[in-house]
PDB file of C-alpha atoms in Angstrom:
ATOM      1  CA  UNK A   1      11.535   3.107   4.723  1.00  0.00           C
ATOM      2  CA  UNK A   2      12.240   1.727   8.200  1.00  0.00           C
ATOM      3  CA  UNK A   3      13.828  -2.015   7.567  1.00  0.00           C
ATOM      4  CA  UNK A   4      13.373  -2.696  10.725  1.00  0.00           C
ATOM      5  CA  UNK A   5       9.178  -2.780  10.950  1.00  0.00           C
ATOM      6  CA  UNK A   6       7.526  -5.379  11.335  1.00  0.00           C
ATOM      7  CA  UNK A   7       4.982  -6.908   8.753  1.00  0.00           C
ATOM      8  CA  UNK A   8       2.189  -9.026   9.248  1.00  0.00           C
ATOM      9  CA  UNK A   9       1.813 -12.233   7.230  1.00  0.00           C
ATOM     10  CA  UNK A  10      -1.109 -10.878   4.583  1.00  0.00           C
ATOM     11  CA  UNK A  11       1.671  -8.027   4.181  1.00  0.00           C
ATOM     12  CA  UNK A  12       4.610 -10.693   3.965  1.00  0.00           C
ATOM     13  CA  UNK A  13       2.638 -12.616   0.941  1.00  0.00           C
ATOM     14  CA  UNK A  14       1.281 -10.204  -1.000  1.00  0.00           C
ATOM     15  CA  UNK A  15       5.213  -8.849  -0.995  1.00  0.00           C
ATOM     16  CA  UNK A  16       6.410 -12.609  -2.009  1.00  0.00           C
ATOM     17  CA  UNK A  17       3.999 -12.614  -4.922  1.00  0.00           C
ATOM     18  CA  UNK A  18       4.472  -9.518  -6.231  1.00  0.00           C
ATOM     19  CA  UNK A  19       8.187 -10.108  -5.956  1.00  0.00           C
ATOM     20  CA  UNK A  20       7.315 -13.421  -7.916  1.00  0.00           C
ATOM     21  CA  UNK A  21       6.129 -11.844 -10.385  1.00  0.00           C
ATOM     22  CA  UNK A  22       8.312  -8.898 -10.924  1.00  0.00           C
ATOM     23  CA  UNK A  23      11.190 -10.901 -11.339  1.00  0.00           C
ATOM     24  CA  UNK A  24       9.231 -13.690 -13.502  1.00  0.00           C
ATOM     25  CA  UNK A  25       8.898 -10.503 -15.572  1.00  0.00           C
ATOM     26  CA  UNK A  26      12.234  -8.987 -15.436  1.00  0.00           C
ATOM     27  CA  UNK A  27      13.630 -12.576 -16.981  1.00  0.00           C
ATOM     28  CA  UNK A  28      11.200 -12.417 -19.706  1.00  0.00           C
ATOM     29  CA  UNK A  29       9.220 -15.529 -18.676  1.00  0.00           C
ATOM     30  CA  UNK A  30       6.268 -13.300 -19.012  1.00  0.00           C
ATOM     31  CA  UNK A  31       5.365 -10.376 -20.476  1.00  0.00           C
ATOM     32  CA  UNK A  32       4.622  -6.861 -17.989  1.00  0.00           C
ATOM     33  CA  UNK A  33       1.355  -7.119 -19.434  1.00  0.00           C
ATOM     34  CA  UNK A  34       0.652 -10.187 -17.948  1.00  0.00           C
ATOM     35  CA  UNK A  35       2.312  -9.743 -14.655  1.00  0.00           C
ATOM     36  CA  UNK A  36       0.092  -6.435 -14.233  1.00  0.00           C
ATOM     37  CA  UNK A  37      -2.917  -9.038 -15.046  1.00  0.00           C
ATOM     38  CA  UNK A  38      -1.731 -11.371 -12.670  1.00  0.00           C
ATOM     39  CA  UNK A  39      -1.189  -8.616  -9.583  1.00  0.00           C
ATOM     40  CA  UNK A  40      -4.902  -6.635 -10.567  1.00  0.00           C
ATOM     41  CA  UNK A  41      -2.620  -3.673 -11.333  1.00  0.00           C
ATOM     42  CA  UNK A  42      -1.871  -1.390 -14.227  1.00  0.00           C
ATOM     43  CA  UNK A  43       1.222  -1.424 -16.380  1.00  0.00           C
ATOM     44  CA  UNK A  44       2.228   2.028 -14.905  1.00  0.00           C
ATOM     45  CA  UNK A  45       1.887   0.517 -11.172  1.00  0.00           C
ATOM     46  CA  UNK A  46       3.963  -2.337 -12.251  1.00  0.00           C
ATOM     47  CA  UNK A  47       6.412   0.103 -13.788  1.00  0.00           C
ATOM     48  CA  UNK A  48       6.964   1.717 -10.448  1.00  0.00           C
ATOM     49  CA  UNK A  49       7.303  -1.439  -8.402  1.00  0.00           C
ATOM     50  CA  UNK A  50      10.004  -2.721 -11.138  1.00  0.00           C
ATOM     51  CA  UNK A  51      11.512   0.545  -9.557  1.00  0.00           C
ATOM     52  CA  UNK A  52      11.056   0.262  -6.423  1.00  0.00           C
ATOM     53  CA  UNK A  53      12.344  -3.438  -6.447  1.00  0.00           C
ATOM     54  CA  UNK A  54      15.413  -2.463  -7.847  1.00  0.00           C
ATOM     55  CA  UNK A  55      16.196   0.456  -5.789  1.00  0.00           C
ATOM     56  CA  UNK A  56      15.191  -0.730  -1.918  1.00  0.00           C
ATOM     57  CA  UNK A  57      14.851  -4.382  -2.486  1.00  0.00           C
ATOM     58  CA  UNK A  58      12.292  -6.566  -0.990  1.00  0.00           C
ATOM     59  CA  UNK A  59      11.101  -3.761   1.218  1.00  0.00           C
ATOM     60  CA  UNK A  60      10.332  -1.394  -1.533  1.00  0.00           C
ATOM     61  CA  UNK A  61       6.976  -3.650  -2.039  1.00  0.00           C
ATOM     62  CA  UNK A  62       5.531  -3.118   1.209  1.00  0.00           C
ATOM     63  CA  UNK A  63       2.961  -0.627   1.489  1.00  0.00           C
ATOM     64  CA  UNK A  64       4.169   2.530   2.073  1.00  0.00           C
ATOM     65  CA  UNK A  65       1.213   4.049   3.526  1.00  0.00           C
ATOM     66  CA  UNK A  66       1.462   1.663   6.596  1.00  0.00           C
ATOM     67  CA  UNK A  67       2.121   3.838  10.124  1.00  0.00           C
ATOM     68  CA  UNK A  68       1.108   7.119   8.398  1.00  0.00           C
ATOM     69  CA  UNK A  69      -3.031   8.497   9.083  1.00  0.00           C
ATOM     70  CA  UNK A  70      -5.380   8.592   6.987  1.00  0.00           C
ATOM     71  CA  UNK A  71      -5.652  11.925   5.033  1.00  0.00           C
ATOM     72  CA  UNK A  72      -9.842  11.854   5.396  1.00  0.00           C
ATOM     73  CA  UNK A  73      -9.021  11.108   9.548  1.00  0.00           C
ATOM     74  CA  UNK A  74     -11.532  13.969  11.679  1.00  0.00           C
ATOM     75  CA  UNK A  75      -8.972  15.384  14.107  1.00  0.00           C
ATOM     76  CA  UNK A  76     -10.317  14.010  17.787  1.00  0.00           C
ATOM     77  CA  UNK A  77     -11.397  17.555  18.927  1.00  0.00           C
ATOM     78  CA  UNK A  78     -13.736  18.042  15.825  1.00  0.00           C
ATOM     79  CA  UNK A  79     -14.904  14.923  16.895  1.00  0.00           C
ATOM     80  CA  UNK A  80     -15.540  15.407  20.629  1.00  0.00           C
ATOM     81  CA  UNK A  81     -17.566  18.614  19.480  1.00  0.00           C
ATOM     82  CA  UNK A  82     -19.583  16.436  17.229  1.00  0.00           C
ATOM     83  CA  UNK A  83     -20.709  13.924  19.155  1.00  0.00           C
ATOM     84  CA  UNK A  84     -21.369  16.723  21.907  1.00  0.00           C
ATOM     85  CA  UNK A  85     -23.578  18.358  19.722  1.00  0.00           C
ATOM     86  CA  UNK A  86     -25.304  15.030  18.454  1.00  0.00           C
ATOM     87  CA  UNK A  87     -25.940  14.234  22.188  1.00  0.00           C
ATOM     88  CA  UNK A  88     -27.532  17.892  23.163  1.00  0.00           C
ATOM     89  CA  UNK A  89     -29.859  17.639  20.303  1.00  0.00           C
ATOM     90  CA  UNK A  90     -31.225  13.931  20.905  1.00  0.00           C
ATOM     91  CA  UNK A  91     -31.543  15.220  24.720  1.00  0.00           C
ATOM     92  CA  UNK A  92     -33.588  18.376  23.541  1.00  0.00           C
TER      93      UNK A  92
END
C-alpha cells in the first residue's frame, strides 16, 4: 500500500477506532468477540485486521479497495453504445 495517499477524515476515524479497538483487544481489556461486536464485523474480519495491524501498521486498516474500479464498472464504450441505442429507439 502507497503510505503516501491521502485519506479523508471518515477514512482517518474509522482507522482510529478500529485501531482502538484492536489493540484494546490485543491487551486483553476485551475479548475479540466483543471488539468484532463493537466494529459490526465478524471474528474472522477481526482476525485479519489483527494481521494486518501487525504487519503494515496503521495503514494496514485503510481500505484497500480505495483507487482501484469497481469490478461491476460498464467499460465507457459499452456504455456510449447503450445510451446510443436507448436514444434511437425513444426517437423511433
Amino acid at each position: 500500500m502507497d503510505e503516501s495517499q491521502q485519506y479523508s477524515a471518515a477514512e482517518m476515524e474509522r482507522m482510529m477506532k478500529v485501531q482502538d479497538v484492536l489493540l484494546k483487544a490485543m491487551a486483553k481489556k476485551i475479548t475479540w468477540w466483543a471488539a468484532a461486536e463493537i466494529l459490526g464485523v465478524t471474528d474472522r474480519t477481526m482476525r485479519r485486521w489483527r494481521q494486518r495491524l501487525e504487519k503494515h501498521g496503521y495503514v494496514g486498516l485503510a481500505d484497500r479497495r480505495k483507487g482501484k474500479p469497481s469490478p461491476q464498472r460498464i467499460p465507457v464504450a459499452t456504455m456510449e453504445e447503450l445510451l446510443r441505442l436507448i436514444e434511437k429507439n425513444t426517437t423511433t
